Coordinates of C-alpha atoms (C1' of nucleotides) and ligand atoms in Angstrom, one line a residue:
Chain J
X1 CA 2.0 -12.2 -39.9
X2 CA 0.9 -9.6 -37.4
X3 CA -2.3 -9.3 -35.7
X4 CA -3.6 -8.1 -38.9
X5 CA -6.2 -11.0 -38.8
X6 CA -7.8 -8.7 -36.5
X7 CA -9.0 -6.9 -39.6
X8 CA -11.5 -9.4 -39.8
X9 CA -13.6 -7.1 -37.8
X10 CA -16.8 -7.5 -38.6
X11 CA -17.8 -8.3 -35.1
X12 CA -19.7 -11.4 -34.6
X13 CA -23.1 -10.6 -35.4
X14 CA -24.1 -13.8 -34.4
X15 CA -26.6 -12.5 -31.8
X16 CA -29.2 -14.3 -33.0
X17 CA -32.1 -14.7 -30.1
X18 CA -31.3 -18.3 -29.6
X19 CA -33.9 -19.3 -27.1
X20 CA -33.4 -22.0 -24.7
X21 CA -37.0 -21.4 -23.2
X22 CA -40.4 -20.2 -24.4
X23 CA -40.1 -17.8 -27.5
X24 CA -43.0 -16.0 -29.1
X25 CA -42.9 -17.2 -33.0
X26 CA -45.1 -16.7 -35.8
X27 CA -46.8 -19.4 -37.9
X28 CA -44.2 -19.1 -40.5
X29 CA -41.8 -21.7 -39.5
X30 CA -40.1 -24.0 -41.8
X31 CA -42.3 -25.4 -44.5
X32 CA -41.8 -29.2 -43.3
X33 CA -42.9 -28.2 -40.1
X34 CA -46.0 -26.2 -41.6
X35 CA -46.8 -29.3 -43.5
X36 CA -46.7 -31.4 -40.5
X37 CA -48.6 -29.0 -38.6
X38 CA -51.4 -29.1 -41.2
X39 CA -51.2 -32.8 -41.4
X40 CA -51.6 -32.9 -37.8
X41 CA -54.5 -30.2 -37.7
X42 CA -56.3 -32.4 -40.2
X43 CA -56.0 -35.4 -38.1
X44 CA -57.0 -33.8 -35.0
X45 CA -59.9 -32.0 -36.4
X46 CA -61.3 -35.5 -37.3
X47 CA -60.6 -36.8 -34.0
X48 CA -60.8 -34.6 -31.4
X49 CA -59.4 -31.0 -30.8
X50 CA -58.3 -30.9 -27.1
X51 CA -55.7 -28.5 -25.6
X52 CA -52.9 -30.8 -25.7
X53 CA -52.7 -30.8 -29.5
X54 CA -52.4 -27.0 -29.6
X55 CA -49.8 -27.1 -26.9
X56 CA -48.0 -29.7 -29.2
X57 CA -48.7 -27.7 -32.1
X58 CA -47.2 -24.7 -30.3
X59 CA -44.4 -26.4 -29.3
X60 CA -43.5 -27.8 -32.8
X61 CA -43.6 -24.5 -34.3
X62 CA -41.4 -23.2 -31.6
X63 CA -38.8 -25.9 -32.2
X64 CA -39.2 -25.2 -36.1
X65 CA -38.7 -21.6 -35.4
X66 CA -35.6 -22.5 -33.2
X67 CA -34.3 -25.1 -35.8
X68 CA -34.4 -22.5 -38.4
X69 CA -32.4 -20.0 -36.1
X70 CA -30.2 -22.5 -35.4
X71 CA -29.6 -23.4 -39.1
X72 CA -29.0 -19.6 -40.0
X73 CA -26.6 -19.2 -37.3
X74 CA -24.5 -22.4 -38.4
X75 CA -24.8 -20.9 -41.6
X76 CA -23.2 -17.3 -40.7
X77 CA -20.8 -19.8 -38.8
X78 CA -19.6 -21.6 -41.8
X79 CA -19.4 -18.7 -43.6
X80 CA -17.7 -16.5 -41.4
X81 CA -15.3 -19.6 -40.9
X82 CA -14.7 -19.8 -44.6
X83 CA -13.9 -16.2 -44.7
X84 CA -11.6 -16.0 -41.8
X85 CA -9.9 -19.3 -43.1
X86 CA -9.4 -17.7 -46.7
X87 CA -8.0 -14.4 -45.2
X88 CA -5.4 -16.5 -43.1
X89 CA -4.6 -18.4 -46.6
X90 CA -4.1 -15.4 -48.3
X91 CA -2.1 -13.9 -45.6
X92 CA 0.0 -17.0 -45.6
X93 CA 0.4 -16.7 -49.4
X94 CA 1.6 -13.1 -49.0
X95 CA 4.2 -13.9 -46.2
X96 CA 5.4 -16.9 -48.4
X97 CA 5.7 -14.5 -51.3
X98 CA 7.5 -11.9 -49.3
X99 CA 9.4 -14.3 -47.6
X100 CA 10.6 -15.5 -51.2
X101 CA 11.1 -12.2 -52.2
X102 CA 13.3 -11.7 -49.2
X103 CA 15.3 -15.0 -50.1
X104 CA 15.8 -14.0 -53.6
X105 CA 16.8 -10.4 -52.9
X106 CA 19.0 -11.7 -50.1
X107 CA 20.0 -15.2 -50.5
X108 CA 18.1 -17.5 -48.3
X109 CA 19.4 -19.2 -44.9
X110 CA 16.7 -17.1 -43.1
X111 CA 15.0 -20.2 -41.8
X112 CA 17.3 -22.4 -40.2
X113 CA 14.6 -23.8 -37.9
X114 CA 13.6 -26.7 -39.8
X115 CA 15.9 -30.0 -39.5
X116 CA 17.8 -31.0 -42.5
X117 CA 15.5 -33.4 -44.3
X118 CA 17.8 -34.2 -47.2
X119 CA 16.5 -37.9 -47.6
X120 CA 18.9 -37.9 -50.8
X121 CA 16.5 -40.1 -52.9
X122 CA 19.5 -40.7 -55.0
X123 CA 20.9 -44.2 -54.3
X124 CA 24.6 -44.6 -54.4
X125 CA 24.4 -47.7 -56.4
X126 CA 23.4 -46.3 -59.7
X127 CA 23.3 -49.1 -62.5
X128 CA 24.4 -48.0 -65.9
X129 CA 21.4 -48.0 -68.0
X130 CA 21.5 -48.3 -71.8
X131 CA 19.0 -45.8 -72.9
X132 CA 19.2 -45.5 -76.7
X133 CA 17.2 -42.5 -77.0
X134 CA 19.0 -40.6 -74.5
X135 CA 19.0 -37.0 -75.5
X136 CA 15.9 -35.1 -74.3
X137 CA 17.5 -32.4 -72.4
X138 CA 16.2 -32.4 -69.0
X139 CA 17.5 -29.7 -67.2
X140 CA 17.6 -27.7 -70.3
X141 CA 14.4 -26.0 -69.0
X142 CA 11.2 -26.3 -70.5
X143 CA 10.7 -24.6 -73.6
X144 CA 7.2 -23.6 -72.7
X145 CA 5.2 -22.4 -75.7
X146 CA 5.7 -18.7 -76.7
X147 CA 4.0 -16.6 -74.6
X148 CA 0.4 -16.5 -76.2
X149 CA -2.0 -14.6 -74.4
X150 CA -1.5 -13.7 -70.9
X151 CA -4.7 -15.0 -69.8
X152 CA -3.3 -16.8 -67.1
X153 CA -6.2 -19.4 -66.7
X154 CA -5.0 -20.8 -63.5
X155 CA -7.1 -18.0 -61.6
X156 CA -9.9 -20.2 -60.5
X157 CA -10.7 -21.6 -57.0
X158 CA -8.5 -21.0 -54.1
X159 CA -6.6 -17.9 -53.2
X160 CA -4.4 -17.6 -56.2
X161 CA -0.8 -15.7 -55.9
X162 CA 0.6 -15.1 -58.9
X163 CA 4.2 -14.3 -58.9
X164 CA 4.7 -14.0 -62.6
X165 CA 8.1 -13.3 -62.4
X166 CA 9.3 -12.8 -65.8
X167 CA 7.3 -15.0 -67.9
X168 CA 4.6 -18.1 -67.7
X169 CA 5.3 -19.2 -64.1
X170 CA 2.7 -18.7 -61.9
X171 CA 2.3 -19.6 -58.2
X172 CA -0.7 -20.4 -56.3
X173 CA -1.0 -21.3 -52.5
X174 CA -4.0 -23.6 -51.8
X175 CA -5.0 -24.8 -48.1
X176 CA -5.1 -28.3 -48.1
X177 CA -5.5 -30.7 -45.1
X178 CA -2.1 -31.6 -43.5
X179 CA -2.8 -35.1 -43.4
X180 CA -3.8 -35.5 -46.8
X181 CA -0.7 -36.9 -48.5
X182 CA -2.3 -36.9 -51.9
X183 CA -0.7 -33.8 -52.9
X184 CA -3.2 -33.2 -55.6
X185 CA -4.6 -29.7 -56.2
X186 CA -7.9 -30.0 -58.0
X187 CA -8.0 -26.9 -60.0
X188 CA -10.0 -28.2 -63.0
X189 CA -7.3 -30.0 -65.0
X190 CA -5.9 -33.2 -65.3
X191 CA -2.6 -34.0 -64.3
X192 CA -0.3 -36.9 -64.5
X193 CA 2.2 -37.3 -62.1
X194 CA 5.5 -38.0 -63.5
X195 CA 7.8 -37.6 -60.8
X196 CA 8.5 -36.9 -57.0
X197 CA 11.7 -35.5 -55.3
X198 CA 12.6 -34.5 -52.2
X199 CA 14.1 -31.2 -52.2
X200 CA 17.0 -29.8 -50.1
X201 CA 15.4 -27.1 -47.7
X202 CA 11.8 -29.0 -47.2
X203 CA 11.4 -32.3 -45.6
X204 CA 8.3 -32.4 -47.8
X205 CA 8.7 -34.2 -51.0
X206 CA 7.8 -32.2 -54.2
X207 CA 5.6 -33.6 -56.9
X208 CA 5.6 -33.1 -60.5
X209 CA 2.6 -33.3 -62.8
X210 CA 2.1 -32.8 -66.4
X211 CA -1.0 -31.9 -67.9
X212 CA -2.9 -34.8 -69.5
X213 CA -5.6 -33.4 -71.1
X214 CA -4.2 -32.7 -74.2
X215 CA -1.4 -34.6 -75.5
X216 CA 0.6 -31.8 -76.6
X217 CA -0.1 -29.6 -73.7
X218 CA 3.2 -28.1 -72.6
X219 CA 1.8 -27.3 -69.1
X220 CA 3.6 -28.6 -65.8
X221 CA 3.1 -28.1 -62.3
X222 CA 4.8 -28.5 -59.4
X223 CA 3.3 -29.4 -55.9
X224 CA 5.2 -28.8 -52.6
X225 CA 4.0 -28.5 -49.2
X226 CA 5.2 -25.4 -47.6
X227 CA 8.1 -26.1 -44.8
X228 CA 6.5 -24.1 -42.5
X229 CA 2.8 -24.4 -42.7
X230 CA 2.1 -27.9 -43.7
X231 CA -1.4 -27.0 -44.4
X232 CA -0.2 -25.2 -47.3
X233 CA 0.3 -26.4 -50.6
X234 CA 2.4 -24.4 -53.0
X235 CA 1.7 -25.2 -56.7
X236 CA 3.9 -23.9 -59.4
X237 CA 2.6 -23.8 -63.0
X238 CA 4.4 -23.2 -65.9
X239 CA 3.3 -22.9 -69.3
X240 CA -0.1 -22.0 -71.0
X241 CA -2.7 -24.5 -71.9
X242 CA -3.4 -24.9 -75.4
X243 CA -6.7 -26.0 -74.9
X244 CA -9.8 -25.0 -73.0
X245 CA -10.1 -25.9 -69.3
X246 CA -12.1 -29.3 -69.2
X247 CA -13.5 -28.9 -66.0
X248 CA -15.5 -25.7 -64.7
X249 CA -14.3 -25.4 -61.1
X250 CA -17.7 -24.0 -60.1
X251 CA -17.8 -20.1 -60.2
X252 CA -17.8 -19.1 -64.0
X253 CA -17.7 -15.9 -62.5
X254 CA -14.3 -15.2 -64.5
X255 CA -14.0 -11.7 -63.7
X256 CA -13.6 -10.8 -67.2
X257 CA -12.2 -7.3 -66.3
X258 CA -8.5 -7.4 -67.9
X259 CA -5.9 -6.7 -65.5
X260 CA -3.8 -3.9 -66.8
X261 CA -2.2 -3.3 -63.5
X262 CA 1.6 -5.2 -63.5
X263 CA 2.8 -3.1 -61.0
X264 CA 0.6 -3.7 -58.0
X265 CA 1.4 -2.4 -54.8
X266 CA 2.0 -4.9 -52.0
X267 CA -1.4 -3.6 -50.3
X268 CA -3.3 -3.7 -53.6
X269 CA -2.0 -7.2 -54.2
X270 CA -3.1 -8.4 -50.8
X271 CA -6.3 -6.7 -51.4
X272 CA -6.9 -8.9 -54.7
X273 CA -5.8 -11.8 -52.7
X274 CA -8.4 -11.1 -50.3
X275 CA -11.0 -10.6 -52.9
X276 CA -10.1 -13.9 -54.5
X277 CA -10.2 -15.4 -51.2
X278 CA -13.5 -14.1 -50.6
X279 CA -14.7 -15.4 -53.6
X280 CA -13.2 -18.5 -52.7
X281 CA -14.9 -18.5 -49.1
X282 CA -18.2 -17.9 -51.1
X283 CA -17.8 -20.9 -53.5
X284 CA -16.8 -23.1 -50.6
X285 CA -19.8 -22.0 -48.6
X286 CA -22.1 -22.9 -51.5
X287 CA -20.2 -26.4 -51.6
X288 CA -20.6 -26.6 -47.7
X289 CA -24.0 -25.4 -47.9
X290 CA -24.9 -29.0 -49.2
X291 CA -23.4 -30.4 -46.1
X292 CA -25.5 -28.2 -43.7
X293 CA -28.2 -30.3 -43.3
X294 CA -26.0 -33.4 -42.6
X295 CA -23.7 -31.1 -40.2
X296 CA -26.9 -30.1 -38.3
X297 CA -28.4 -33.6 -38.3
X298 CA -25.2 -34.8 -36.7
X299 CA -24.8 -32.0 -34.5
X300 CA -28.2 -32.7 -33.2
X301 CA -28.2 -36.3 -33.1
X302 CA -25.0 -36.1 -31.3
X303 CA -26.9 -34.3 -28.2
X304 CA -28.3 -37.3 -26.3
X305 CA -30.8 -34.8 -24.8
X306 CA -32.0 -34.1 -28.3
X307 CA -32.1 -37.5 -29.3
X308 CA -34.0 -38.7 -26.0
X309 CA -36.7 -36.1 -26.6
X310 CA -37.0 -36.9 -30.1
X311 CA -37.5 -40.6 -29.3
X312 CA -40.0 -39.5 -26.6
X313 CA -42.0 -37.5 -28.8
X314 CA -41.7 -39.9 -31.6
X315 CA -42.7 -42.9 -29.8
X316 CA -45.5 -40.7 -28.2
X317 CA -47.3 -39.4 -31.4
X318 CA -46.7 -43.1 -32.8
X319 CA -48.4 -44.5 -29.9
X320 CA -51.0 -41.9 -30.4
X321 CA -51.6 -42.2 -34.0
X322 CA -51.1 -46.3 -34.3
X323 CA -54.6 -46.6 -33.3
X324 CA -56.2 -44.6 -35.6
X325 CA -54.0 -45.3 -38.6
X326 CA -54.8 -49.0 -38.1
Chain I
dC1 C1' -5.7 -55.2 -70.3
dG2 C1' -5.3 -50.2 -70.3
dT3 C1' -4.3 -46.3 -67.6
dG4 C1' -2.3 -43.7 -64.1
dT5 C1' 1.0 -43.7 -60.0
dT6 C1' 5.6 -45.1 -57.5
dT7 C1' 10.3 -45.2 -57.3
dG8 C1' 14.9 -45.7 -58.5
dA9 C1' 18.0 -44.4 -62.1
dC10 C1' 19.5 -41.0 -64.9
dC11 C1' 20.6 -36.5 -66.9
dC12 C1' 22.3 -31.9 -66.6
dG13 C1' 23.8 -27.5 -65.1
dC14 C1' 26.5 -25.6 -61.8
dG15 C1' 30.2 -24.8 -58.3
dC16 C1' 34.5 -26.2 -56.7
Chain R
dG1 C1' 36.4 -34.4 -63.0
dC2 C1' 33.3 -34.6 -59.2
dG3 C1' 29.6 -34.0 -56.1
dC4 C1' 25.1 -32.0 -55.3
dG5 C1' 20.8 -30.9 -56.3
dG6 C1' 16.8 -30.3 -59.3
dG7 C1' 14.3 -32.4 -63.0
dT8 C1' 12.8 -36.3 -66.1
dC9 C1' 12.4 -40.9 -67.7
dA10 C1' 10.4 -45.4 -67.5
dA11 C1' 10.1 -50.3 -65.6
dA12 C1' 7.2 -51.9 -62.2
dC13 C1' 3.5 -51.9 -60.0
dA14 C1' -1.6 -50.9 -58.6
dC15 C1' -6.1 -50.5 -59.8
dG16 C1' -10.7 -50.7 -62.4
Ligands
ZN401 ZN1 -3.5 -28.5 -70.4

DNA sequence: CGTGTTTGACCCGCGC
DNA sequence: GCGCGGGTCAAACACG
């Protein structure tokens, strides 16, 4: 986690000429503004054409233009934010992978910082439960269907890091709200939670899910928050789905390119992560585009000055129009 | 009333 | 054998 994030470079080209004062503008403003202007023009031609109308018209256009610029700015901001966040996620994931590799290679205990969370869910008084069926080798390791196609379907949305250590286990790191306790990773499949345990070296509990879309789907996944970064959900998938993905996760842009490059260098890996992260950023931006209007509206309405100006303008306009409309 | 989640109990491998 | 820790089961519960 160096200062690599400085590589986001792309200096903020947000230098849109945001004008607080007067600005030269063209007629091409927001469509709504244009429409409104036309109406106004029509109305005014019937009534009377004084200079005030023109001034108001110009003001309206100016405001429309400024609104458009603000929209662009906000959009660019959102995009950059998503991009940055994606990169952060990817790098955190890479760091986690690296740390785990180190742990695997060198035994753990590198991070002694976090306090011992060992809540020990197992209560001391355990009743003898008569389970006729018994069996069902729990810890015997899930058999997991034979390694069919290597098409590791879980490469959809978020910045995914496939550790693919040996066989069909894949690991992915998603970014989630730390306050969100749901511990649910939306990846396009249907999961049924069947267990939750607190683990030894992580105060956050680990949740166990089973794919419930197909009755015989052997896929399981474990979701646990990262110990250091609680905004990072680590999901471990096991097995391959024996059915199609029931829910497209938005971007159907499956990079159909085969990936015949198992020995990816770390840099390559990170690059790939960044690519996926960028994809996620784009998707996120698309998703958040819908909220753009709401965000802008909220931002604007939060500004008392704007509200006051809007109220005054509207009241004036309404007062002016009401006698004609009636 | 069916379905999914919660949660304590249980199983099992592993190290001592 | 015993304790520990991770994984799973299933009764109880919540929710529509
Ligand atoms: Zn499945």
